[in-house]
Coordinates of C-alpha atoms and ligand atoms in Angstrom, one line a residue:
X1 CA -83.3 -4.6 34.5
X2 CA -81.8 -8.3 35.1
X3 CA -83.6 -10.5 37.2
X4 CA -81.0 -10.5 39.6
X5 CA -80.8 -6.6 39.6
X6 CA -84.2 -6.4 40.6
X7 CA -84.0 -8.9 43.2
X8 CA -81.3 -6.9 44.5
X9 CA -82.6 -4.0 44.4
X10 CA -85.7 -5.4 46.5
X11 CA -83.8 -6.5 49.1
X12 CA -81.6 -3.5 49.2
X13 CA -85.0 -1.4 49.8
X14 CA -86.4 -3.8 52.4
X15 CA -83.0 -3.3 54.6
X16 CA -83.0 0.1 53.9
X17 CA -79.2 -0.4 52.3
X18 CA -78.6 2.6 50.0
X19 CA -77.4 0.4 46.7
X20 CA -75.6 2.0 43.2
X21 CA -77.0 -0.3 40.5
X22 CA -74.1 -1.2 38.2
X23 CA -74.5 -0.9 34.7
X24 CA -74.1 -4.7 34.3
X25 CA -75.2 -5.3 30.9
X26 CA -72.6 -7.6 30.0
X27 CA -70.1 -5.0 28.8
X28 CA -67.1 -4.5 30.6
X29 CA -66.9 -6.3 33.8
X30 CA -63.3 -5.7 33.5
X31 CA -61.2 -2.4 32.6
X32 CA -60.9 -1.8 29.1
X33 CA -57.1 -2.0 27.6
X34 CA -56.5 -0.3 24.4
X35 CA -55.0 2.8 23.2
X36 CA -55.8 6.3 22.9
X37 CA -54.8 8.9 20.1
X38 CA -55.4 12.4 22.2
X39 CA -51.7 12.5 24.7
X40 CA -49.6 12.0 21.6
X41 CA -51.7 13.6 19.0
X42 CA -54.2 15.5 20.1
X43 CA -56.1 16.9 17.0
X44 CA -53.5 16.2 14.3
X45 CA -55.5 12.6 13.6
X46 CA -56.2 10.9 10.7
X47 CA -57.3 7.4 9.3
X48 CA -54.2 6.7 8.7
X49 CA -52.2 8.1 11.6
X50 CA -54.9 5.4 13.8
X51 CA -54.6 2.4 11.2
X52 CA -50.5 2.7 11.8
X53 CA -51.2 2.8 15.6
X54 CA -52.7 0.2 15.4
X55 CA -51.0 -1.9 13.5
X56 CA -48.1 -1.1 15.9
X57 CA -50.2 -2.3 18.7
X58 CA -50.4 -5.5 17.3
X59 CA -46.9 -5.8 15.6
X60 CA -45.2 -4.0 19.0
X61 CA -47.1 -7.1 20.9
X62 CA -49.7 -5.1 22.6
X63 CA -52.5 -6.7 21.5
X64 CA -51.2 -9.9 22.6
X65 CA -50.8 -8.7 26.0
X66 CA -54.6 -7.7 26.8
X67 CA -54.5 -4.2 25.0
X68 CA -57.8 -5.2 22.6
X69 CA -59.3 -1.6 22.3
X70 CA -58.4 1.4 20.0
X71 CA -60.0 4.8 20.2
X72 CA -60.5 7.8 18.5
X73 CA -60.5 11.3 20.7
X74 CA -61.7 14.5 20.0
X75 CA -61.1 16.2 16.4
X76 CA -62.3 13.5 14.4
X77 CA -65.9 15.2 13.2
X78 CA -67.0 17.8 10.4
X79 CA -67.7 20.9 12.5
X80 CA -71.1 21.2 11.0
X81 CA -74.0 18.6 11.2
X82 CA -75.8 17.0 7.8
X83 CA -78.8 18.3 6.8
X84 CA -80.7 15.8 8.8
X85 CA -78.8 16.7 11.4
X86 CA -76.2 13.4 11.9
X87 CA -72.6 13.7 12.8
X88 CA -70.5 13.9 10.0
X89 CA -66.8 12.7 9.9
X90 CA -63.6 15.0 8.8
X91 CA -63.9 14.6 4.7
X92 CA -60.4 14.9 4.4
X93 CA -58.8 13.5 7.7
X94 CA -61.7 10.4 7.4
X95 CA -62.3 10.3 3.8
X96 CA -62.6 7.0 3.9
X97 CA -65.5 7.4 6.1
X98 CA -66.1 5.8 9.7
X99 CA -67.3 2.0 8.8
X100 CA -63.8 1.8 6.6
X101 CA -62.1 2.6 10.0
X102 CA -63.8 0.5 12.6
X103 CA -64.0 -2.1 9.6
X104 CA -60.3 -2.4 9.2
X105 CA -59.8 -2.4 13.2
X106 CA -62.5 -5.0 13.4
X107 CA -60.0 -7.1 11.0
X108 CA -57.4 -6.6 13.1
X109 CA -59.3 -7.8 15.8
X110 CA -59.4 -4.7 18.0
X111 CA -62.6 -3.0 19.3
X112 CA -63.3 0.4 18.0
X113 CA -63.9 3.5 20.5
X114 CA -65.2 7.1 19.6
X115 CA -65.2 10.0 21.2
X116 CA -68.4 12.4 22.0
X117 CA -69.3 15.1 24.2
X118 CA -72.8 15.9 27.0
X119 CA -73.2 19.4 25.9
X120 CA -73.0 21.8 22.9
X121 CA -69.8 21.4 21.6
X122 CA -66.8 18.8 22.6
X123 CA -63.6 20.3 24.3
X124 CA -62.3 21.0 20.7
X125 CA -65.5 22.8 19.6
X126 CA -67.1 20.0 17.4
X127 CA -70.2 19.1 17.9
X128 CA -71.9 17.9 20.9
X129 CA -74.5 15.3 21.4
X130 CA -76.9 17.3 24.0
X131 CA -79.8 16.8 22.5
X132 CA -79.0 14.4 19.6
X133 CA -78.5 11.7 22.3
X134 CA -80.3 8.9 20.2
X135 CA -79.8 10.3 17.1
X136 CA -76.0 10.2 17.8
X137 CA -75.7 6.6 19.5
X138 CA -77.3 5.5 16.7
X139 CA -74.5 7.2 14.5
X140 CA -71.8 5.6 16.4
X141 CA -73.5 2.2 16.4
X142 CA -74.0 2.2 12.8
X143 CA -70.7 3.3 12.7
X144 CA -69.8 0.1 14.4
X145 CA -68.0 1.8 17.1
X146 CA -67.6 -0.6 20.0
X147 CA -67.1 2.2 22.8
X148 CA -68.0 5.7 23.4
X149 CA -65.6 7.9 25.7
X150 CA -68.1 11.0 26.9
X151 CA -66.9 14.6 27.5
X152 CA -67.5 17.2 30.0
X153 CA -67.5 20.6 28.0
X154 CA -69.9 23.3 26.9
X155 CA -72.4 22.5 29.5
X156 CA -75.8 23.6 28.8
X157 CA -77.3 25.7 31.5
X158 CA -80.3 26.9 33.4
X159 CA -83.9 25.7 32.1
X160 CA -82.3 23.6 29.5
X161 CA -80.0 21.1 31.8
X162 CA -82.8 21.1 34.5
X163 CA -81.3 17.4 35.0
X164 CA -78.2 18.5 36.8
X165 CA -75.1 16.7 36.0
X166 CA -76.3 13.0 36.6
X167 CA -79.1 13.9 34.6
X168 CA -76.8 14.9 31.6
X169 CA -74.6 11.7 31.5
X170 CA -77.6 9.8 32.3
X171 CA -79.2 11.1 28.5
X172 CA -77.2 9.0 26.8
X173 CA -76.8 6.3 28.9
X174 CA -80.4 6.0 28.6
X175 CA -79.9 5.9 24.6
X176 CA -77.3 3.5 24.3
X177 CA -79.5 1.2 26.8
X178 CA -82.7 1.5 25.0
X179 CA -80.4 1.4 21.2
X180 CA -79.0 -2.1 22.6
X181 CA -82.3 -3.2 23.1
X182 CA -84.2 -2.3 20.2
X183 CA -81.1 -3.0 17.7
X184 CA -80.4 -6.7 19.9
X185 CA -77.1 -5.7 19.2
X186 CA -74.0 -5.7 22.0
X187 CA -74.5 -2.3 24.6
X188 CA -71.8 0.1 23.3
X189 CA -69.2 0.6 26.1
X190 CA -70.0 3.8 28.2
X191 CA -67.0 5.5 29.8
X192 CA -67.8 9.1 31.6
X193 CA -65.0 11.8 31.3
X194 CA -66.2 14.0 34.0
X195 CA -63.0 15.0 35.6
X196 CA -64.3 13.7 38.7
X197 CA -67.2 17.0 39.4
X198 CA -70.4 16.2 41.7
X199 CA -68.9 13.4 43.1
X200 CA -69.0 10.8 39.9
X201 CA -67.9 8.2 41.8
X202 CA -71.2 8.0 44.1
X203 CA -72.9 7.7 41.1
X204 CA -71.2 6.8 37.9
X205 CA -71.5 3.0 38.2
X206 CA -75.5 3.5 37.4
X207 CA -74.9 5.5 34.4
X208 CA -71.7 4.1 32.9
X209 CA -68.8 1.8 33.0
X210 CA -65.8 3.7 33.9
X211 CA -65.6 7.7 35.3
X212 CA -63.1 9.8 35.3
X213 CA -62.2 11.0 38.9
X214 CA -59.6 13.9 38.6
X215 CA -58.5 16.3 35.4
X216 CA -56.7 15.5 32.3
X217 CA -52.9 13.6 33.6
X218 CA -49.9 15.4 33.0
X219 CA -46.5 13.6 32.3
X220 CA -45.0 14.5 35.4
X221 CA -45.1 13.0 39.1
X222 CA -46.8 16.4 40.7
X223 CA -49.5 15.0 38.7
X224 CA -49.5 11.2 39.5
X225 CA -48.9 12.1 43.2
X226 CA -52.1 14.1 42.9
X227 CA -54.1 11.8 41.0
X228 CA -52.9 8.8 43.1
X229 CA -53.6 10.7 46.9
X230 CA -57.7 12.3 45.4
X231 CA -58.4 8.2 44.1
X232 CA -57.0 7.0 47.4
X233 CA -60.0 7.7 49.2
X234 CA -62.6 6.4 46.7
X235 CA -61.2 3.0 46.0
X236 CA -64.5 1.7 47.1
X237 CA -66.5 3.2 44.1
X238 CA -64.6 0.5 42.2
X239 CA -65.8 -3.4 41.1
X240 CA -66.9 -4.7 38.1
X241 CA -68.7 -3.2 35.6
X242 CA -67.9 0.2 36.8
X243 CA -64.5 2.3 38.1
X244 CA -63.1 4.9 39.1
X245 CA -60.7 6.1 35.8
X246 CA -57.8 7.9 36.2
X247 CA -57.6 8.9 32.9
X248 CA -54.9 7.4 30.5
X249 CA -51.5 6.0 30.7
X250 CA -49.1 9.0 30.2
X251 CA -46.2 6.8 29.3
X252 CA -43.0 7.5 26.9
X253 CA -43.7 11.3 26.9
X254 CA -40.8 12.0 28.7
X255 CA -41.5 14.1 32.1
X256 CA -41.2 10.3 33.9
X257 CA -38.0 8.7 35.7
X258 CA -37.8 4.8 34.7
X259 CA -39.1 4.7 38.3
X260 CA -42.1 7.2 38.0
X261 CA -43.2 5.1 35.0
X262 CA -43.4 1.6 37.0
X263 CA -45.3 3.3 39.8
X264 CA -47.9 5.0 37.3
X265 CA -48.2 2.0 35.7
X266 CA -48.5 0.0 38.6
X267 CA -51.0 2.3 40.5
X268 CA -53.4 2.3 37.5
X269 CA -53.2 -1.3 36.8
X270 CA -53.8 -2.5 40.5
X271 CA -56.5 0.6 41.1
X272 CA -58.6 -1.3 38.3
X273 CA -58.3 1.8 35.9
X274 CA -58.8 1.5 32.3
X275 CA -55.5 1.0 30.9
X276 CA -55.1 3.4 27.6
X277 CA -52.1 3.8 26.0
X278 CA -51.4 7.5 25.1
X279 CA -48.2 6.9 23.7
X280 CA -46.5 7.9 19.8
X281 CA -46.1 4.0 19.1
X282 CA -44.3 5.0 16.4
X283 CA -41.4 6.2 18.6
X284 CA -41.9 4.2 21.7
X285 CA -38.7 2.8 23.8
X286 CA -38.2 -0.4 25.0
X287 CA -38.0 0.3 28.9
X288 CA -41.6 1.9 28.1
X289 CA -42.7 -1.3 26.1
X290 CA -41.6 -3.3 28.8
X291 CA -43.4 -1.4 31.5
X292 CA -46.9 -1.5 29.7
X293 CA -46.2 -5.3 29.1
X294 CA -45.7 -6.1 32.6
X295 CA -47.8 -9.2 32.2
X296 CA -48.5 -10.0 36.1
X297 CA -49.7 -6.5 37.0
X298 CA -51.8 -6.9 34.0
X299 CA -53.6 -10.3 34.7
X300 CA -54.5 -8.6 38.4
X301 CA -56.0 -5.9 36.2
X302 CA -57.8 -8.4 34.5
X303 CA -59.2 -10.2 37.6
X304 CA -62.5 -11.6 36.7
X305 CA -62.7 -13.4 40.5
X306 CA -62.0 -10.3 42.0
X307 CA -62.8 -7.1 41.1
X308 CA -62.0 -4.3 43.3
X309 CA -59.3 -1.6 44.0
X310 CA -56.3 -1.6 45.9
X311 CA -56.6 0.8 49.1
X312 CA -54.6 2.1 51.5
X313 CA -53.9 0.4 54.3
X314 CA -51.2 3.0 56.3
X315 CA -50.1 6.5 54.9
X316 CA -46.7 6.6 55.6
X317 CA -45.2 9.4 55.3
X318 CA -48.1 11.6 56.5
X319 CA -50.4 10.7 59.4
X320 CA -53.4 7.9 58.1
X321 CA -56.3 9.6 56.1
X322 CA -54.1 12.9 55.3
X323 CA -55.0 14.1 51.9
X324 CA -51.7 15.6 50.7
X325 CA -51.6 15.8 46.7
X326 CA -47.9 15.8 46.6
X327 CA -47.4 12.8 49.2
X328 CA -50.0 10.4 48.3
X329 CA -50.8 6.9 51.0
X330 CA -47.8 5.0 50.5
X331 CA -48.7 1.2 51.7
X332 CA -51.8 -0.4 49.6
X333 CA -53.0 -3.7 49.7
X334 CA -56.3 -6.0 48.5
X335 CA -57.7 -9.0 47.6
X336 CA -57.0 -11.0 44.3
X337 CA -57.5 -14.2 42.8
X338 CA -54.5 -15.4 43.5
X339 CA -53.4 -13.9 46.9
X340 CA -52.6 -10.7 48.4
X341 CA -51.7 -7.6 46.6
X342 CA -49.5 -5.3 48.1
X343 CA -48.4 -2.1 46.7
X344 CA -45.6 0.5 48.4
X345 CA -45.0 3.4 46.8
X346 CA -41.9 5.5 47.6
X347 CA -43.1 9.7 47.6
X348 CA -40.1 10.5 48.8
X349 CA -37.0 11.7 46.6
X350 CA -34.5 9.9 48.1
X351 CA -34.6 5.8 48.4
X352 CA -35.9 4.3 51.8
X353 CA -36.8 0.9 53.2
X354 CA -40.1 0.0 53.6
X355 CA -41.9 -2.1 56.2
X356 CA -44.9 -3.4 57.1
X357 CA -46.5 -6.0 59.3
X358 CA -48.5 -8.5 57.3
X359 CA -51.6 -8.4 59.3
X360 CA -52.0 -4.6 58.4
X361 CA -53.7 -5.6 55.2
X362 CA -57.3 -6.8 56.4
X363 CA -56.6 -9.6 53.8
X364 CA -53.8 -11.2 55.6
X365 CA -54.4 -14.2 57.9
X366 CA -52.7 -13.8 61.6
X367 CA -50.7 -17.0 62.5
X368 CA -49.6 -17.7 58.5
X369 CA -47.1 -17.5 56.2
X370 CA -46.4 -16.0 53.1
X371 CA -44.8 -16.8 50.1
X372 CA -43.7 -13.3 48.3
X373 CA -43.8 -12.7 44.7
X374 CA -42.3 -9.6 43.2
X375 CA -44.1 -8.4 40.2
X376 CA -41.8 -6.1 38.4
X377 CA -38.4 -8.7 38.6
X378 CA -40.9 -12.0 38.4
X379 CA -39.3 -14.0 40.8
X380 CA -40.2 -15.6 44.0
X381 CA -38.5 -13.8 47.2
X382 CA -38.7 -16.6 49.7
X383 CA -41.4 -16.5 52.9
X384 CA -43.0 -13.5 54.6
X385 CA -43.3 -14.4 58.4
X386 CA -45.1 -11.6 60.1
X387 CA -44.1 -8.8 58.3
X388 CA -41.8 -7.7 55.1
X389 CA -38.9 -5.0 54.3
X390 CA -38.5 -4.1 50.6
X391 CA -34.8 -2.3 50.8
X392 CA -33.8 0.5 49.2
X393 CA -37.1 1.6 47.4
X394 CA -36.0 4.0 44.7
X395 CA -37.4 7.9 44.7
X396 CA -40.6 7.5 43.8
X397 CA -40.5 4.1 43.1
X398 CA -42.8 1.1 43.8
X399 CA -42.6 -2.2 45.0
X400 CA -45.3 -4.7 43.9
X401 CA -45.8 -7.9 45.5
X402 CA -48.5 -10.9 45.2
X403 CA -48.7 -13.1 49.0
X404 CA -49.8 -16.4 48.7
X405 CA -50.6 -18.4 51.8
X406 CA -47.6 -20.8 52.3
X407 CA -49.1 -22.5 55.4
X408 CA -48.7 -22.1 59.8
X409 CA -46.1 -19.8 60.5
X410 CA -43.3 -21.4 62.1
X411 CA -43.1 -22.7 65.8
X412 CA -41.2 -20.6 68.4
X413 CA -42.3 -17.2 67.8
X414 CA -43.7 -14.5 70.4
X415 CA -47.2 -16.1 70.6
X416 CA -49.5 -13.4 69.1
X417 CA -49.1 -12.6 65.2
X418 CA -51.4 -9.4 65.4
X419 CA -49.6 -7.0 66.4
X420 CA -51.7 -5.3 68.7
X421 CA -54.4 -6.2 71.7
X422 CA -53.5 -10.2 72.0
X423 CA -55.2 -11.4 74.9
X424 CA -55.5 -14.8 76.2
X425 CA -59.1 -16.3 77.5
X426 CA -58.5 -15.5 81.2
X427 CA -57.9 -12.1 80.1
X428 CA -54.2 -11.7 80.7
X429 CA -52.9 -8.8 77.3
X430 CA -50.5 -10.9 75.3
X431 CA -47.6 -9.2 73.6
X432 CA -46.5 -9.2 69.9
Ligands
NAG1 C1 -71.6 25.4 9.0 O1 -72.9 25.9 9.2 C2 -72.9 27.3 9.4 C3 -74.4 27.8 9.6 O2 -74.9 27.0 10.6 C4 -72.4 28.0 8.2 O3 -72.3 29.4 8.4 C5 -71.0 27.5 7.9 O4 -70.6 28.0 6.7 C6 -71.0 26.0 7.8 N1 -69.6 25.5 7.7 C7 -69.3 24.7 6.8 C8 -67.8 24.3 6.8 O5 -70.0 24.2 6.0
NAG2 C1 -61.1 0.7 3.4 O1 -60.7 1.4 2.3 C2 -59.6 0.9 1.6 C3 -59.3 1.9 0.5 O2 -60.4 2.2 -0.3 C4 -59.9 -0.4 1.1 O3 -58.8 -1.0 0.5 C5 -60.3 -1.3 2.3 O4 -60.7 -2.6 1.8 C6 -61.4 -0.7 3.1 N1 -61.6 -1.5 4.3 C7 -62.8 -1.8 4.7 C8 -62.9 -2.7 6.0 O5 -63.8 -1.5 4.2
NAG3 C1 -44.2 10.0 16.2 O1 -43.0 9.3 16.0 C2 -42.6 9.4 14.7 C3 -41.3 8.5 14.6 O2 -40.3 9.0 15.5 C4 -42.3 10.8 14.3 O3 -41.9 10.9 12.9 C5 -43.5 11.6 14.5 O4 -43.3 13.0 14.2 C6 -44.0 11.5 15.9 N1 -45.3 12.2 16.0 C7 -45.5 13.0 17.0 C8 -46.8 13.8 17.0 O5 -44.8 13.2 17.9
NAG4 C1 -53.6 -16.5 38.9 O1 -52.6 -17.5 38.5 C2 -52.9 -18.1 37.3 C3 -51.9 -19.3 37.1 O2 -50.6 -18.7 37.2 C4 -52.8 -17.1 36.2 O3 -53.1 -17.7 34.9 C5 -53.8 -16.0 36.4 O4 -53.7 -15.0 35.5 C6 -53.6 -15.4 37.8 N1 -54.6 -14.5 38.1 C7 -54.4 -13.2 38.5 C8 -55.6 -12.4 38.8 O5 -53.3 -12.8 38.6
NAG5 C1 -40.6 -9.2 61.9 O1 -41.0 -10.6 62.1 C2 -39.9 -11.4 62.7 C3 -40.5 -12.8 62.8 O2 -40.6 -13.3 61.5 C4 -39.5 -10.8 64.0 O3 -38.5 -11.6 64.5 C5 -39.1 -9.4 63.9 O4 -38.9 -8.8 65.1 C6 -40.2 -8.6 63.2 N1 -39.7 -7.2 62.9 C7 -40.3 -6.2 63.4 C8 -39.6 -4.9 63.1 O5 -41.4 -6.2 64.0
NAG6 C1 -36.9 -9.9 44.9 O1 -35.8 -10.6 44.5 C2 -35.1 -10.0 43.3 C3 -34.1 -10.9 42.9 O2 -33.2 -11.2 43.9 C4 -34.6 -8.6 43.7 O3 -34.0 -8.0 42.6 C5 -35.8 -7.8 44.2 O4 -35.3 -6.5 44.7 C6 -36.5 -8.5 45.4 N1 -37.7 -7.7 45.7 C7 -37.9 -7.1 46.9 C8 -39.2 -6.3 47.0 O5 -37.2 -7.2 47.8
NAG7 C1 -45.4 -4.2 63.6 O1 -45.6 -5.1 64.7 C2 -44.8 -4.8 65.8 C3 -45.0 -5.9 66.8 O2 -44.7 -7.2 66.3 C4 -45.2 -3.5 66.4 O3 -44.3 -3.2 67.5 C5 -45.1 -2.4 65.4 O4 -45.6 -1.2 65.9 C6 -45.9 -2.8 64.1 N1 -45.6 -1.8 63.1 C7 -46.6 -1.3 62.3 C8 -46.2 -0.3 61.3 O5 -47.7 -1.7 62.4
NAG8 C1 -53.4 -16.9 81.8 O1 -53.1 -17.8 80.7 C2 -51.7 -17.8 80.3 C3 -51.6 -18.8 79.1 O2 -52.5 -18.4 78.1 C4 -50.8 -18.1 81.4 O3 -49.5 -18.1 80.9 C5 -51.0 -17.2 82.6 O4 -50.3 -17.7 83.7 C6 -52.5 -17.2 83.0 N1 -52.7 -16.1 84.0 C7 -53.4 -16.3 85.0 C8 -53.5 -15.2 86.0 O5 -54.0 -17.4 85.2

């Protein structure tokens, strides 16, 4: 444990404070951005089929715009074990074997993920890692994969997984730990997928460095509207080093308006999730391109000043605090490094204005201005002064804005900028 980590952890005990102890061993303090084989191709993979991917990450411009990762998903493995027990990759699919593959990724300066699972078999029936934690980290490192993503299926059961859940992930967090130490080589990248069970996101920041929160994403906006309301109420579990993951970008599939797209995009990208690609690259459109590009929502993605979620700040359409998986909290805001993040999402299926007072977002300063920035047409949309109306909102579209502090409001105006409870000091209520 880091000096600091202890320290904290001291004073956390002597104040009684309850404290999650993030896995910060100097792996991703930010989301990871890459790309992911399993939405477009499931188990038809190759070496090949990844190298092209790549290669169209980097040639599409991808790669230039933050997207630095590329990983393998289920289906790459022999189905059997060697005879010392070691994972073995596909002979015929990875003939070339797997230090050819992260080798040639390495070159193209990308870092290498892999794909493993906590119990007996992965989802696709290859093998597990439940006990061969060590062994298997081991593999991968020598492998010189960069990242491990970490499955859910074929739980072991009874006397065997006497652990519980935390206990299972926790295996080979523990083995990647103690291989980074003994090896002094860079921690491989830990990322839970465990569909959000037993609560991961009260405890997933000690084990690993991203959990998935809900099931697999569907290309369709039932499914963002479910995944976006469930994460809505756990923004907290997010920050460096660890985050809630709503699993990949589910872009260019079809399913998705032109609008749907920008709001999944932009609710992953300013909920701190990992940002994986899951798209055929090989066929991808250029209003698709464009919305994974989105270079503004990307650097807030990317904040290293400040590293937590977007929340909600009103529901909307439904009362505050409703959980409605079809009609998800419509008005977010949060901190970044540059200003004020706001994000309004329309759930309904018709366009509508959206309004809200400034001083809703606990970031906002009463008695200031705003200058507004819109981050999906990049350009500057003059002063907010007390509150802001984006018109005409499309069916499920978004609006995405950055607020910078632009100074004293001006002169003349009702005297209280909160909108609510203004009082002056001999006690007389002040209105709005
Ligand atoms: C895998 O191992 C099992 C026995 O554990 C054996 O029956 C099977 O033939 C093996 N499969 C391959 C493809 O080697
Ligand atoms: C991978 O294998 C190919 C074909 O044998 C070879 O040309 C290439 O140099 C290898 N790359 C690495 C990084 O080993
Ligand atoms: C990916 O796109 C290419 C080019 O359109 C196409 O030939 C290929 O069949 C696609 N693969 C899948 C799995 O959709
Ligand atoms: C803040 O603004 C600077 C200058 O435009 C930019 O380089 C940086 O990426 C921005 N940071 C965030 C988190 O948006
Ligand atoms: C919005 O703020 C302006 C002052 O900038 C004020 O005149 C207007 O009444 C406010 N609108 C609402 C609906 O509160
Ligand atoms: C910001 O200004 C642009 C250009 O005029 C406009 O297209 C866009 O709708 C405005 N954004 C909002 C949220 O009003
Ligand atoms: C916005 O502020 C006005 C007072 O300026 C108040 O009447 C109104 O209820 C507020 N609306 C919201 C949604 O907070
Ligand atoms: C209380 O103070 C306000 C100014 O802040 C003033 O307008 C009002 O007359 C005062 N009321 C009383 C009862 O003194």
């Amino acid at each position: 444990m880091p000096a600091h980590s202890v320290l904290l952890a001291a004073t956390a005990l002597l104040l009684g404070i309850p404290t999650v102890l993030t896995l910060s061993n100097g792996v991703a303090r930010l989301p990871v951005l890459g790309y992911n084989t399993w939405n477009a191709f499931a188990c038809n993979i190759d070496q090949d089929l990844v190298l092209t991917q790549a290669k169209l990450m980097k040639s599409l411009g991808l790669q230039a715009v933050g997207y630095t990762h590329v990983h393998l998903d289920d289906c790459w493995a022999d189905k059997n074990r060697s005879a010392s027990g070691t994972l073995v990759p596909d002979q015929t699919r990875f003939s070339r074997g797997m230090n050819n593959l992260t080798g040639e990724l390495h070159a193209m300066g990308f870092n290498a993920g892999i794909y493993g699972d906590s119990g007996w078999f992965t989802c696709a029936g290859y093998p597990g890692s439940f006990e061969h934690e060590a062994q298997d980290a081991q593999t991968f490192q020598d492998w010189g994969f960069d990242y491990l993503k970490y499955d859910n299926c074929n739980i072991p059961f009874d006397d065997i997984i006497r652990e519980g859940m935390v206990g299972k992930y926790q295996r080979m967090s523990d083995a990647l730990t103690q291989l980074a130490q003994t090896s002094r080589k860079t921690p491989i990248i830990f990322s839970l997928c465990q569909w959000g069970w037993e609560q991961v996101w009260l405890w997933g920041a000690s084990v690993g460095h991203s959990w998935r929160t809900t099931g697999d994403i569907s290309p369709n906006w039932d499914a963002l509207a479910s995944i976006i309301n469930f994460n809505s109420f756990i923004t907290q579990a997010t920050g460096f080093y660890g985050r809630n993951d709503m699993d990949m970008v589910r872009l260019g599939n079809g399913g998705l308006t032109y609008d749907e797209a920008k709001t999944h995009f932009t609710a992953w990208a300013l909920m701190k999730s990992p940002l994986l690609i899951g798209t055929n690259l090989s066929a991808i459109d250029d209003a698709t391109l464009g919305i994974l590009k989105n270079t503004e929502l990307l650097a807030i993605n990317q904040d290293s000043v400040q590293g937590s979620s977007v929340s909600p700040f009103r529901w909307g359409v439904n009362p505050d605090w409703t959980s409605d998986s079809s009609s998800p909290a419509q008005y977010w805001s949060g901190p970044s490094e540059n200003g004020t993040v706001f994000m309004l999402i329309n759930t309904l299926a018709e366009p509508s204005d959206m309004f809200f007072n400034l001083t809703e977002s606990p970031w906002i300063r009463a008695g200031r201005q705003y200058s507004v920035r819109d981050l999906w047409t990049h350009t500057n949309n003059g002063t907010a002064v007390r509150n802001f109306t984006a018109r005409a909102v499309p069916e499920h579209g978004v609006v995405a804005l950055l607020l910078k502090d632009a100074g004293d409001e001006p002169t003349g105006l009702t005297p209280c900028a909160v909108w609510d409870n203004c009082a002056s000091q001999n006690g007389t209520a002040v209105q709005g």
